[in-house]
Coordinates of C-alpha atoms in Angstrom, one line a residue:
A80 CA -53.0 -34.2 13.8
R81 CA -51.5 -32.0 11.1
P82 CA -53.4 -29.8 8.7
R83 CA -50.6 -30.2 6.1
P84 CA -47.5 -32.4 5.7
G85 CA -44.6 -31.6 8.0
T86 CA -42.1 -33.0 10.5
T87 CA -41.8 -32.7 14.2
V88 CA -38.5 -33.3 15.9
T89 CA -38.5 -33.6 19.7
L90 CA -35.3 -33.3 21.8
T91 CA -35.2 -34.3 25.4
P92 CA -32.1 -32.9 27.2
R93 CA -30.0 -34.9 29.6
A94 CA -30.3 -33.9 33.2
D95 CA -26.9 -32.0 33.0
A96 CA -27.7 -30.2 29.7
G97 CA -31.0 -28.4 30.5
E98 CA -29.5 -25.0 29.8
W99 CA -29.4 -25.8 26.1
T100 CA -33.2 -25.9 25.9
R101 CA -33.8 -22.6 27.7
P102 CA -36.0 -20.6 25.2
E103 CA -33.5 -17.7 24.9
Q104 CA -30.7 -20.1 24.3
V105 CA -32.6 -22.0 21.6
H106 CA -33.6 -18.8 19.9
A107 CA -30.0 -17.4 20.0
L108 CA -28.6 -20.6 18.5
A109 CA -31.3 -20.7 15.8
R110 CA -30.5 -17.1 14.8
H111 CA -26.8 -17.9 14.8
F112 CA -26.9 -20.9 12.6
G113 CA -30.0 -20.2 10.5
S114 CA -30.1 -16.4 9.9
L115 CA -29.4 -16.9 6.2
L116 CA -31.7 -19.8 5.5
R117 CA -33.9 -19.1 2.4
H118 CA -37.1 -20.5 3.9
P119 CA -38.8 -18.7 6.8
V120 CA -38.1 -20.1 10.3
T121 CA -40.1 -19.1 13.3
F122 CA -39.6 -19.7 17.0
D123 CA -42.4 -20.6 19.5
D124 CA -41.6 -21.0 23.2
G125 CA -45.3 -21.6 24.0
T126 CA -45.6 -18.5 26.1
G127 CA -46.8 -16.0 23.5
G128 CA -44.5 -13.4 25.0
P129 CA -41.8 -11.3 23.2
G130 CA -39.5 -13.6 21.2
G131 CA -42.1 -16.3 21.7
T132 CA -44.9 -17.4 19.5
G133 CA -44.3 -16.6 15.9
A134 CA -40.9 -14.9 16.4
S135 CA -38.9 -15.0 13.2
V136 CA -35.4 -16.5 13.2
N137 CA -34.5 -15.1 9.7
P138 CA -36.8 -12.1 9.1
E139 CA -34.7 -10.6 6.3
P140 CA -32.7 -12.1 3.4
A141 CA -28.9 -11.9 3.4
P142 CA -27.7 -8.3 3.3
W143 CA -26.2 -8.8 -0.2
A144 CA -29.5 -10.1 -1.5
R145 CA -31.5 -7.0 -0.5
T146 CA -32.3 -3.9 -2.5
Y147 CA -30.9 -0.5 -1.5
P148 CA -31.8 3.0 -2.7
T149 CA -28.2 4.0 -3.5
P150 CA -24.8 2.3 -3.9
G151 CA -23.6 4.2 -0.8
A152 CA -26.5 2.8 1.3
R153 CA -25.6 -0.7 0.1
S154 CA -21.9 -0.2 1.0
R155 CA -22.9 1.1 4.5
A156 CA -25.3 -1.8 5.1
L157 CA -22.7 -4.4 4.1
A158 CA -20.1 -2.7 6.3
A159 CA -22.5 -2.7 9.2
Y160 CA -23.2 -6.4 8.7
G161 CA -19.5 -7.1 8.6
E162 CA -19.0 -5.2 11.9
E163 CA -21.9 -7.1 13.5
V164 CA -20.5 -10.5 12.5
F165 CA -16.7 -9.9 13.1
G166 CA -16.7 -7.1 15.7
F167 CA -14.6 -4.6 13.8
T168 CA -15.3 -1.7 11.4
P169 CA -14.1 -2.9 7.9
L170 CA -11.6 -0.7 6.1
D171 CA -13.7 -1.6 3.0
T172 CA -16.1 -4.4 2.0
I173 CA -15.7 -6.4 -1.2
E174 CA -18.7 -8.1 -2.7
L175 CA -18.2 -11.7 -3.7
D176 CA -20.4 -13.3 -6.4
L177 CA -19.6 -16.5 -8.2
P178 CA -22.8 -17.6 -10.1
A179 CA -21.3 -20.8 -11.3
V180 CA -21.2 -22.3 -7.8
G181 CA -24.1 -20.2 -6.4
L182 CA -21.8 -18.3 -4.0
K183 CA -22.5 -14.8 -2.7
G184 CA -21.1 -12.9 0.2
I185 CA -18.6 -10.2 1.3
A186 CA -15.0 -9.9 2.3
C187 CA -14.3 -7.4 5.0
V188 CA -10.8 -5.7 4.8
L189 CA -9.2 -5.6 8.3
P190 CA -8.5 -2.1 9.5
E191 CA -5.2 -3.1 11.2
A192 CA -2.3 -5.3 10.2
V193 CA -2.1 -9.0 11.3
P194 CA 1.1 -11.1 11.8
A195 CA 2.4 -12.5 8.5
G196 CA 1.0 -16.0 7.9
R197 CA -1.6 -15.8 10.5
R198 CA -4.8 -16.9 8.8
H199 CA -8.2 -15.9 10.1
G200 CA -11.2 -18.2 9.9
H201 CA -14.0 -17.3 7.5
R202 CA -17.8 -17.7 8.1
V203 CA -19.1 -20.2 5.5
H204 CA -22.8 -21.0 5.0
V205 CA -23.9 -23.8 2.8
K206 CA -27.4 -23.3 1.3
G207 CA -28.0 -20.8 4.1
M208 CA -27.0 -22.9 7.0
L209 CA -23.9 -21.9 8.9
L210 CA -21.3 -24.6 8.4
S211 CA -18.1 -23.1 10.0
E212 CA -16.8 -19.8 11.4
Q213 CA -13.2 -21.0 11.0
A214 CA -13.0 -22.1 7.4
E215 CA -9.4 -21.1 6.5
E216 CA -9.4 -23.0 3.2
I217 CA -11.8 -20.7 1.4
L218 CA -9.1 -18.2 0.6
P219 CA -5.3 -18.5 -0.3
E220 CA -2.7 -18.0 2.4
W221 CA -1.7 -14.6 1.3
A222 CA -5.2 -13.2 1.7
F223 CA -4.9 -12.7 5.5
F224 CA -6.0 -9.1 5.3
V225 CA -9.7 -10.0 4.9
R226 CA -12.4 -12.0 6.7
C227 CA -15.2 -13.4 4.7
V228 CA -18.9 -14.3 5.1
V229 CA -20.1 -16.4 2.2
D230 CA -23.1 -18.6 1.3
A231 CA -22.7 -21.2 -1.3
E232 CA -24.8 -23.8 -3.0
S233 CA -22.2 -26.2 -4.4
L234 CA -19.5 -26.5 -1.8
R235 CA -19.4 -29.9 -0.1
P236 CA -19.2 -30.1 3.7
T237 CA -17.3 -32.9 5.3
A238 CA -19.1 -35.8 6.9
S239 CA -18.9 -34.1 10.3
R240 CA -20.3 -30.9 8.7
E241 CA -17.6 -28.8 10.4
S242 CA -15.5 -27.9 7.5
L243 CA -15.4 -28.0 3.7
Y244 CA -14.4 -31.0 1.6
E245 CA -11.2 -30.3 -0.4
D246 CA -12.1 -31.0 -4.0
D247 CA -11.8 -29.3 -7.5
T248 CA -14.8 -27.1 -6.8
L249 CA -13.3 -25.7 -3.6
A250 CA -10.0 -25.1 -5.4
A251 CA -11.8 -23.3 -8.2
V252 CA -13.7 -21.2 -5.7
R253 CA -10.5 -20.3 -3.9
D254 CA -8.9 -19.2 -7.1
A255 CA -11.9 -17.2 -8.2
L256 CA -12.2 -15.4 -4.8
A257 CA -8.4 -14.6 -4.9
E258 CA -9.0 -13.0 -8.3
R259 CA -11.8 -10.9 -6.8
L260 CA -9.3 -9.6 -4.2
R261 CA -6.7 -8.8 -6.8
A262 CA -9.4 -6.9 -8.8
W263 CA -10.3 -4.9 -5.7
I264 CA -6.6 -4.0 -5.1
A265 CA -6.3 -3.0 -8.8
R266 CA -9.5 -0.8 -8.6
A267 CA -8.3 0.9 -5.5
A268 CA -4.9 1.6 -7.1
A269 CA -6.6 3.0 -10.2
S270 CA -9.4 5.1 -8.7
D271 CA -9.1 5.6 -4.9
P272 CA -5.6 6.6 -3.8
D273 CA -6.8 7.5 -0.3
L274 CA -8.2 4.0 0.2
L275 CA -5.1 2.4 -1.3
G276 CA -2.9 4.4 1.0
R277 CA -4.8 3.4 4.1
F278 CA -4.8 -0.2 2.9
L279 CA -1.0 -0.3 2.2
Q280 CA -0.3 1.4 5.5
A281 CA -1.9 -1.5 7.3
H282 CA -1.3 -4.5 5.0
H283 CA 1.8 -3.8 3.0
L284 CA 3.4 -7.1 4.1
A285 CA 0.4 -9.0 2.7
V286 CA 0.7 -7.1 -0.6
K287 CA 4.5 -7.7 -0.7
S288 CA 3.9 -11.4 -0.3
L289 CA 1.4 -11.3 -3.2
A290 CA 3.6 -9.2 -5.4
V291 CA 6.5 -11.7 -5.2
H292 CA 4.4 -14.2 -7.1
D293 CA 1.9 -12.0 -9.0
D294 CA 3.4 -9.9 -11.8
E295 CA 0.2 -7.9 -12.3
I296 CA 0.1 -6.8 -8.6
L297 CA 3.9 -6.2 -8.8
R298 CA 3.5 -3.8 -11.8
M299 CA 0.6 -2.0 -10.1
L300 CA 1.8 -1.6 -6.6
L301 CA 5.6 -2.0 -6.3
P302 CA 6.3 1.7 -6.7
W303 CA 3.7 2.5 -4.0
L304 CA 4.9 0.0 -1.3
P305 CA 6.7 1.5 1.7
F306 CA 10.3 0.5 2.4
E307 CA 12.9 1.6 5.0
T308 CA 15.5 3.6 3.3
T309 CA 18.3 6.1 4.0
D310 CA 15.7 8.8 3.2
G311 CA 13.4 7.4 5.9
H312 CA 10.2 5.3 5.3
C313 CA 9.0 6.1 1.8
T314 CA 7.7 4.4 -1.4
L315 CA 10.1 3.2 -4.0
D316 CA 8.5 5.7 -6.4
E317 CA 9.5 8.6 -4.2
F318 CA 13.0 7.1 -3.5
S319 CA 13.8 6.4 -7.1
R320 CA 13.1 10.0 -8.1
T321 CA 16.2 11.1 -6.2
H322 CA 18.3 7.9 -6.5
R323 CA 18.7 6.5 -10.0
T324 CA 21.0 3.8 -8.5
V325 CA 19.4 2.0 -5.6
L326 CA 21.5 -0.1 -3.3
V327 CA 19.9 -2.8 -1.1
T328 CA 21.3 -4.5 1.9
S329 CA 20.9 -8.2 2.6
S330 CA 20.1 -7.8 6.3
V331 CA 18.6 -5.3 8.8
E332 CA 21.9 -5.1 10.7
E333 CA 23.9 -4.2 7.6
F334 CA 21.5 -1.4 6.9
R335 CA 21.8 -0.1 10.4
Q336 CA 25.6 -0.2 10.2
V337 CA 25.7 1.9 7.0
A338 CA 22.6 4.0 7.0
A339 CA 24.0 7.2 8.5
I340 CA 27.2 7.1 6.6
A341 CA 25.6 6.2 3.3
S342 CA 23.0 9.0 3.6
A343 CA 25.8 11.5 4.3
A344 CA 27.7 10.2 1.2
G345 CA 24.6 10.6 -0.9
L346 CA 24.0 6.9 -1.5
G347 CA 20.5 5.6 -1.8
V348 CA 20.2 2.5 0.3
V349 CA 17.1 0.3 1.0
N350 CA 16.8 -2.1 3.9
G351 CA 16.4 -5.4 2.3
G352 CA 16.5 -7.4 5.5
Y353 CA 12.8 -7.7 6.0
T354 CA 10.7 -10.4 4.5
Y355 CA 10.3 -10.1 0.7
D356 CA 11.9 -6.6 0.6
R357 CA 15.3 -7.5 -1.1
E358 CA 13.6 -9.6 -3.8
L359 CA 11.1 -6.9 -4.6
V360 CA 13.6 -4.1 -4.7
H361 CA 15.6 -6.0 -7.2
R362 CA 12.6 -6.2 -9.5
L363 CA 12.1 -2.4 -9.5
P364 CA 13.8 -2.0 -12.9
E365 CA 11.0 -4.0 -14.4
I366 CA 8.7 -1.2 -13.5
R367 CA 11.2 1.7 -13.7
P368 CA 13.7 0.9 -16.4
E369 CA 15.6 4.1 -15.8
V370 CA 16.6 2.8 -12.2
S371 CA 19.3 0.4 -11.5
V372 CA 19.5 -1.8 -8.4
A373 CA 22.6 -3.5 -6.9
D374 CA 23.5 -5.2 -3.6
L375 CA 25.4 -3.0 -1.2
D376 CA 28.7 -4.7 0.0
P377 CA 31.4 -3.2 2.2
A378 CA 33.6 -2.5 -0.8
T379 CA 30.9 -0.3 -2.3
L380 CA 30.6 1.8 0.8
T381 CA 34.3 2.1 1.6
A382 CA 34.8 3.3 -2.0
H383 CA 32.7 6.4 -1.2
L384 CA 34.8 7.2 1.9
D385 CA 37.6 9.7 1.2
P386 CA 41.2 8.7 1.9
V387 CA 43.3 10.9 4.1
D388 CA 46.5 12.6 2.8
R389 CA 49.8 10.7 2.9
E390 CA 51.2 12.9 5.7
T391 CA 48.2 12.3 8.0
E392 CA 48.4 8.5 7.2
L393 CA 52.1 8.4 8.1
A394 CA 51.5 10.3 11.4
A395 CA 48.8 7.9 12.4
A396 CA 50.7 4.7 11.3
A397 CA 52.0 3.8 14.8
Y398 CA 48.5 4.1 16.3
L399 CA 46.9 2.1 13.5
A400 CA 49.4 -0.7 14.0
L401 CA 48.6 -0.9 17.7
A402 CA 44.9 -0.8 17.0
R403 CA 45.2 -3.6 14.5
D404 CA 47.1 -5.7 17.0
A405 CA 44.5 -5.0 19.7
L406 CA 41.6 -6.0 17.5
A407 CA 43.2 -8.9 15.8
V408 CA 41.3 -11.2 18.1
F409 CA 38.1 -10.1 16.3
D410 CA 39.6 -10.5 12.8
C411 CA 39.3 -6.8 12.4
D412 CA 41.4 -4.5 10.3
V413 CA 41.7 -0.8 11.0
A414 CA 41.8 2.1 8.5
L415 CA 41.7 5.9 8.6
R416 CA 39.3 7.7 6.3
T417 CA 37.3 10.9 6.2
F418 CA 33.5 10.8 5.9
Q419 CA 30.4 12.6 7.0
P420 CA 28.9 13.0 9.5
A421 CA 31.9 14.2 11.4
S422 CA 30.1 13.3 14.7
A423 CA 30.6 9.6 13.9
P424 CA 34.1 8.6 15.2
A425 CA 34.1 5.2 13.6
L426 CA 32.3 2.8 11.3
L427 CA 32.4 -1.0 11.7
V428 CA 31.9 -2.6 8.3
D429 CA 31.1 -6.3 8.5
S430 CA 28.5 -8.8 7.2
R431 CA 26.7 -11.7 8.8
E432 CA 28.1 -14.1 6.1
A433 CA 31.6 -13.0 6.8
R434 CA 31.2 -13.5 10.6
H435 CA 29.7 -17.0 10.0
E436 CA 32.6 -17.9 7.8
R437 CA 35.2 -16.7 10.4
T438 CA 33.4 -18.7 13.1
R439 CA 33.5 -21.8 10.9
S440 CA 37.2 -21.3 10.3
Q441 CA 37.8 -20.9 14.0
L442 CA 35.9 -24.1 14.7
A443 CA 37.9 -25.9 12.0
R444 CA 41.2 -24.8 13.6
E445 CA 39.9 -25.9 17.1
Q446 CA 38.8 -29.3 15.7
E447 CA 42.0 -29.8 13.6
G448 CA 42.5 -33.5 12.7
G449 CA 39.1 -34.8 13.7
L450 CA 36.2 -35.8 11.4
W451 CA 34.3 -32.6 12.2
G452 CA 37.4 -30.5 11.6
D453 CA 37.9 -32.1 8.2
I454 CA 34.3 -31.4 7.2
L455 CA 34.6 -27.7 8.4
G456 CA 37.9 -27.5 6.6
A457 CA 36.4 -28.6 3.3
L458 CA 33.7 -26.0 3.7
R459 CA 36.1 -23.2 4.7
Q460 CA 36.5 -20.2 2.4
E461 CA 38.7 -17.2 2.8
A462 CA 36.5 -14.9 4.9
P463 CA 36.8 -11.1 4.5
R464 CA 37.9 -9.4 7.7
A465 CA 35.8 -6.9 9.4
Q466 CA 36.9 -3.3 9.1
L467 CA 36.9 -0.6 11.7
I468 CA 37.1 2.7 9.7
L469 CA 38.2 5.7 11.9
N470 CA 36.9 9.1 10.9
Q471 CA 39.7 11.7 10.6
L472 CA 37.1 14.4 10.7
N473 CA 36.1 13.5 14.2
P474 CA 37.9 15.4 17.0
L475 CA 38.1 12.4 19.2
V476 CA 39.8 10.3 16.5
R477 CA 42.2 13.1 15.7
A478 CA 43.2 13.2 19.4
A479 CA 43.4 9.4 19.7
V480 CA 45.8 8.9 16.8
T481 CA 48.3 11.2 18.6
I482 CA 48.4 9.0 21.8
D483 CA 52.0 7.9 22.5
E484 CA 51.3 5.6 25.4
P485 CA 50.9 2.1 23.9
E486 CA 48.5 0.7 26.5
L487 CA 46.2 3.8 26.3
A488 CA 46.3 3.6 22.5
R489 CA 45.2 0.0 22.6
T490 CA 42.4 0.8 25.1
S491 CA 41.2 3.7 23.0
A492 CA 41.1 1.5 19.9
E493 CA 39.1 -1.1 21.8
A494 CA 36.7 1.5 23.0
L495 CA 36.1 2.9 19.5
Y496 CA 35.5 -0.7 18.3
G497 CA 33.0 -1.3 21.0
Q498 CA 31.1 1.9 20.4
A499 CA 31.0 1.1 16.6
A500 CA 29.8 -2.4 17.3
M501 CA 27.0 -1.1 19.5
L502 CA 25.9 1.4 16.9
S503 CA 25.6 -1.4 14.4
R504 CA 22.8 -2.8 16.5
R505 CA 23.8 -6.4 15.9
P506 CA 24.0 -8.9 18.7
L507 CA 27.3 -8.6 20.6
R508 CA 29.5 -11.6 21.2
P509 CA 30.5 -12.3 24.8
A510 CA 34.1 -11.2 24.0
E511 CA 32.8 -7.9 22.6
S512 CA 30.7 -7.2 25.7
S513 CA 33.7 -7.9 27.9
L514 CA 35.9 -5.7 25.8
I515 CA 33.4 -2.8 26.0
N516 CA 33.2 -3.0 29.8
R517 CA 37.0 -3.4 30.2
S518 CA 37.9 -0.5 27.9
F519 CA 35.4 1.8 29.6
L520 CA 36.9 1.0 33.1
D521 CA 40.4 1.3 31.8
L522 CA 39.7 4.7 30.3
L523 CA 38.0 5.8 33.5
A524 CA 40.9 4.6 35.6
H525 CA 43.4 6.5 33.3
A526 CA 41.3 9.7 33.6
L527 CA 41.2 9.4 37.4
R528 CA 45.0 8.8 37.6
K529 CA 45.6 11.8 35.4
D530 CA 43.4 14.1 37.5
S531 CA 45.1 13.0 40.7

């Protein structure tokens, strides 16, 4: 008998599933799934003890629906809720409110960076009932720096009620939430530089991915994004104050090859080898018209290295000829220049594209006459040779160019090439690794013979 209308649902567990009807388990699951339901839900285990008769499953409304004495108290309460749900202390919380679809909630900014492209699941309630804790589709892919808790009236769950139905409403919600995140970034950039700095320190890759496609974010944040440069890690705003011409490399290894030499020559170079960096640096003149940006190629660098006088060049001609012959197997030319720092004996100038082209040419020669050789031959271009530039200011190089023993001269050139290749930090080819080992042992053997 019932005093008023209602429904009773009775569940009888299978023999192997009895743990799901233990009172503490039922109460925990009811709290987990129904804590944001708008109607009061109570739990009664029939014992009358704590957590038993009359215990509330959802004693309070959602944290964003409560009234707080001050804005600061509201922010702290929302952050505490985010920490309770996700297990981390948010860098900041962003309130989400879309009245058109009855959506409210918060986005919690992660305090640490996450791998690019890794998307976190978001906690989505529909009319108060928890639908999913892994709803990736609620935000665009670039928004991997936040995790959200939202409650919506108009989003449609799939038939299995485990995810959201992809329709025009969900697409509109995704766009609107993305706009809220952009607005938060803009607000931090305009009024809270400390928060912006902490955010960019952790999530600059996410912002770079957004800036590539979003002109507004590009204009606001590009000067403040960190990049690896010849002046160290700094923002483009700081870098462009001292370098009106900004040079950018196309790969990490090219930057590592030239960084020390370019810095000593006063060139401003940015490492463009990381995701988005080269494309973004080339757009700097849109924000700073007084700055010009160009790609750094070997010719640009070598043009800033000082030539040696004619007398010195002639005195070293025999050594340079032997060095070129020794390194011909690597398609490497040898030149003598002066550059800072004097502690650097040699610089290996090469590019990944040139190495690939030389490899393709070599394969074409090996496959001469076959179908594969014809294909490679059609693609073949004249590949620029690598350059080993010896530094006349370095005492070791000045001693090396005076060597009059042909074999020792060849060995010293090979050793200088191997050392420059290692300093470039690019992967060594098997022949180069073998050359480094052989030249070291040959030099050691020569030193031992001389001492004896």
